[in-house]
């Protein structure tokens, strides 16, 4: 599905040059569940942003569905991204002025989907993540776990083939965190590719493979036995 070849990312200011990723080589096949771990500042979020086409590498190749997209302009990257990738963030990133239903439907406004189909898809995905009974509620009326369920629904309503999750349980207590991990695991079992940044070894254990970063480099990869 995607392959990173000798990929590096350097951030430069007038006085400082920071090597965030240093010749990273990673291959992720369709249907994988991968966890990315490592200490703060090791390059996890930079890696996720490049995989999610929110940032460009400074050098190296990024192959996505057999196409080297490194160096593509934002318009091309945006088109590929909206068709293939959904995002789940630690802080939920819901719009306070919109209901649960409207927050989820918003993700479909960037697609060529009719109003009736949008309504049907939103209803199906709300039922799938167990949030349908909160459809008319505002984010402020929901618990943290419920808000993250809405975020998961928003990420998958467009039928994207890959979900990128950046510390999806970081703002949740252990019980709600486990619920979110079980949802991600179920989505993966249904065929969605999951790439997740996490600090939690317990949550990384839901993944099939754990990729450990240190100082912008992949230092180890641990794969569970099938």
Coordinates of C-alpha atoms in Angstrom, one line a residue:
X1 CA 0.0 0.0 0.0
X2 CA 2.8 2.4 0.9
X3 CA 6.6 2.4 1.0
X4 CA 9.1 4.9 2.3
X5 CA 12.6 4.7 0.8
X6 CA 15.5 6.5 2.5
X7 CA 13.0 9.2 3.5
X8 CA 14.3 12.2 5.5
X9 CA 12.7 15.4 6.8
X10 CA 14.8 18.4 7.8
X11 CA 13.3 21.5 9.3
X12 CA 15.4 24.7 8.9
X13 CA 15.2 28.1 10.5
X14 CA 17.8 30.9 10.2
X15 CA 19.8 29.5 13.1
X16 CA 18.9 25.9 13.6
X17 CA 18.6 22.8 11.3
X18 CA 16.7 19.9 12.8
X19 CA 16.8 16.4 11.3
X20 CA 13.4 15.0 12.3
X21 CA 13.6 11.8 10.1
X22 CA 16.8 10.3 9.0
X23 CA 16.6 7.9 5.9
X24 CA 13.6 6.0 7.1
X25 CA 12.6 2.8 5.3
X26 CA 9.2 1.4 6.0
X27 CA 6.7 -0.7 4.0
X28 CA 3.1 -1.1 5.0
X29 CA 0.8 -3.5 3.3
X30 CA -3.0 -3.1 2.9
X31 CA -4.8 -4.4 6.0
X32 CA -2.0 -4.0 8.4
X33 CA -2.3 -2.6 12.0
X34 CA 0.9 -0.8 12.9
X35 CA 1.9 1.1 16.1
X36 CA 4.6 3.7 16.0
X37 CA 6.4 4.2 19.3
X38 CA 9.4 6.1 20.7
X39 CA 10.3 8.9 23.1
X40 CA 9.0 12.5 22.6
X41 CA 10.9 14.2 19.8
X42 CA 11.9 11.0 18.0
X43 CA 10.0 11.8 14.8
X44 CA 6.7 10.0 15.3
X45 CA 4.3 12.8 14.5
X46 CA 6.5 14.0 11.6
X47 CA 6.4 10.5 10.2
X48 CA 2.6 10.3 10.6
X49 CA 2.2 13.8 8.9
X50 CA 4.2 12.7 5.9
X51 CA 2.4 9.4 5.6
X52 CA -0.9 11.4 5.9
X53 CA 0.4 13.8 3.1
X54 CA 0.2 16.8 5.4
X55 CA 3.9 17.3 5.0
X56 CA 6.5 16.6 2.3
X57 CA 9.8 14.8 2.8
X58 CA 13.1 16.7 2.3
X59 CA 14.5 13.7 0.4
X60 CA 13.8 10.1 -0.4
X61 CA 10.7 8.5 -1.9
X62 CA 7.1 8.0 -0.7
X63 CA 5.3 5.3 -2.8
X64 CA 1.5 5.2 -2.3
X65 CA -0.5 2.7 -4.3
X66 CA 2.5 2.3 -6.7
X67 CA 2.9 6.0 -7.2
X68 CA 5.9 8.0 -6.0
X69 CA 4.1 11.1 -4.5
X70 CA 7.2 12.7 -2.8
X71 CA 7.3 16.3 -4.1
X72 CA 3.7 16.4 -5.3
X73 CA 2.1 19.8 -4.8
X74 CA -0.7 20.3 -2.2
X75 CA -3.5 20.0 -4.7
X76 CA -2.4 16.6 -5.9
X77 CA -1.7 15.4 -2.3
X78 CA -5.1 16.7 -1.1
X79 CA -6.9 14.8 -3.8
X80 CA -5.1 11.5 -3.0
X81 CA -5.5 12.1 0.8
X82 CA -9.3 12.8 0.8
X83 CA -10.0 9.6 -1.2
X84 CA -7.8 7.3 0.9
X85 CA -7.0 8.5 4.4
X86 CA -9.0 9.3 7.5
X87 CA -7.5 10.9 10.6
X88 CA -8.1 10.5 14.3
X89 CA -6.5 13.0 16.7
X90 CA -5.8 13.0 20.4
X91 CA -7.8 16.2 20.9
X92 CA -10.8 14.9 18.9
X93 CA -10.9 18.1 16.7
X94 CA -14.7 18.2 16.7
X95 CA -16.5 21.5 15.8
X96 CA -18.4 22.7 18.9
X97 CA -21.2 24.4 17.0
X98 CA -22.2 21.3 15.1
X99 CA -24.1 18.2 16.3
X100 CA -22.6 14.7 16.3
X101 CA -24.4 14.0 13.0
X102 CA -23.2 17.2 11.4
X103 CA -19.6 16.7 12.5
X104 CA -19.5 13.3 10.8
X105 CA -21.3 14.5 7.7
X106 CA -18.8 17.4 7.3
X107 CA -16.2 14.8 6.2
X108 CA -18.4 13.9 3.2
X109 CA -18.8 17.4 1.9
X110 CA -15.4 17.1 0.3
X111 CA -16.7 14.1 -1.7
X112 CA -19.1 13.9 -4.6
X113 CA -21.9 12.4 -2.4
X114 CA -25.5 13.3 -2.6
X115 CA -27.4 14.5 0.4
X116 CA -29.5 11.3 0.7
X117 CA -26.4 9.1 0.5
X118 CA -24.6 11.3 3.1
X119 CA -27.5 10.9 5.4
X120 CA -27.5 7.1 5.0
X121 CA -23.7 6.8 5.4
X122 CA -23.7 8.9 8.5
X123 CA -26.5 6.9 10.1
X124 CA -24.7 3.6 9.3
X125 CA -21.4 4.7 10.7
X126 CA -23.0 6.2 13.9
X127 CA -24.6 2.9 14.5
X128 CA -21.3 1.1 13.8
X129 CA -19.4 3.0 16.5
X130 CA -22.3 3.0 19.0
X131 CA -23.1 6.7 19.0
X132 CA -26.4 6.9 17.1
X133 CA -28.3 7.7 20.3
X134 CA -26.3 10.9 20.5
X135 CA -26.8 12.1 16.9
X136 CA -28.4 15.4 17.9
X137 CA -26.1 16.2 20.8
X138 CA -23.3 18.8 20.7
X139 CA -19.7 17.7 21.5
X140 CA -19.8 19.5 24.9
X141 CA -22.6 17.2 25.9
X142 CA -20.5 14.1 25.3
X143 CA -17.9 12.3 27.4
X144 CA -14.3 12.1 26.1
X145 CA -14.9 8.5 25.0
X146 CA -18.0 9.5 23.1
X147 CA -16.3 12.4 21.4
X148 CA -13.5 10.0 20.2
X149 CA -16.2 7.6 18.9
X150 CA -17.5 10.6 16.8
X151 CA -14.0 11.2 15.6
X152 CA -13.6 7.6 14.6
X153 CA -16.9 7.8 12.8
X154 CA -15.8 10.9 10.9
X155 CA -12.6 9.2 9.9
X156 CA -14.3 6.2 8.3
X157 CA -17.5 7.6 6.9
X158 CA -15.8 8.3 3.6
X159 CA -14.8 4.6 3.2
X160 CA -11.1 5.5 3.4
X161 CA -8.8 2.5 3.1
X162 CA -6.3 3.8 5.8
X163 CA -6.8 5.4 9.2
X164 CA -4.0 7.4 10.8
X165 CA -4.4 7.8 14.5
X166 CA -2.2 10.2 16.5
X167 CA -2.4 9.3 20.2
X168 CA -6.1 8.4 19.9
X169 CA -6.4 7.4 23.6
X170 CA -4.1 10.2 25.0
X171 CA -7.0 12.2 26.5
X172 CA -9.1 9.2 27.7
X173 CA -9.2 7.2 30.9
X174 CA -8.2 3.6 30.7
X175 CA -11.8 2.2 30.2
X176 CA -12.6 4.6 27.3
X177 CA -9.2 4.2 25.9
X178 CA -9.7 0.4 25.7
X179 CA -13.1 1.0 24.0
X180 CA -11.4 3.1 21.3
X181 CA -8.7 0.5 20.8
X182 CA -11.3 -2.2 20.4
X183 CA -13.1 -0.1 17.7
X184 CA -9.8 0.3 15.8
X185 CA -9.1 -3.4 16.1
X186 CA -12.6 -4.2 14.7
X187 CA -12.1 -1.7 11.8
X188 CA -8.8 -3.4 11.0
X189 CA -10.4 -6.8 11.1
X190 CA -12.9 -5.5 8.5
X191 CA -10.0 -4.5 6.2
X192 CA -9.0 -1.0 7.1
X193 CA -5.3 -0.3 7.4
X194 CA -4.4 1.3 10.7
X195 CA -1.3 3.3 11.5
X196 CA -1.2 4.6 15.1
X197 CA 1.2 6.7 17.1
X198 CA 1.0 5.8 20.8
X199 CA 3.0 6.0 24.0
X200 CA 1.1 3.1 25.5
X201 CA 2.6 -0.4 25.3
X202 CA -0.8 -1.9 26.2
X203 CA -2.4 -0.1 23.3
X204 CA 0.5 -0.9 20.9
X205 CA -0.2 -4.6 21.7
X206 CA -3.4 -4.3 19.7
X207 CA -1.3 -3.8 16.6
X208 CA 0.3 -6.6 14.5
X209 CA 3.6 -4.7 14.2
X210 CA 5.3 -2.1 16.4
X211 CA 7.8 0.2 14.8
X212 CA 10.1 1.9 17.3
X213 CA 11.8 5.2 16.4
X214 CA 14.7 6.9 18.0
X215 CA 16.3 10.2 16.8
X216 CA 14.4 10.0 13.6
X217 CA 15.4 6.5 12.7
X218 CA 13.7 3.1 12.8
X219 CA 15.6 1.1 15.4
X220 CA 13.5 -2.0 15.8
X221 CA 10.3 -3.6 14.4
X222 CA 8.4 -6.2 16.3
X223 CA 5.9 -8.4 14.5
X224 CA 3.4 -10.6 16.3
X225 CA 3.1 -14.2 15.2
X226 CA 0.1 -14.8 13.1

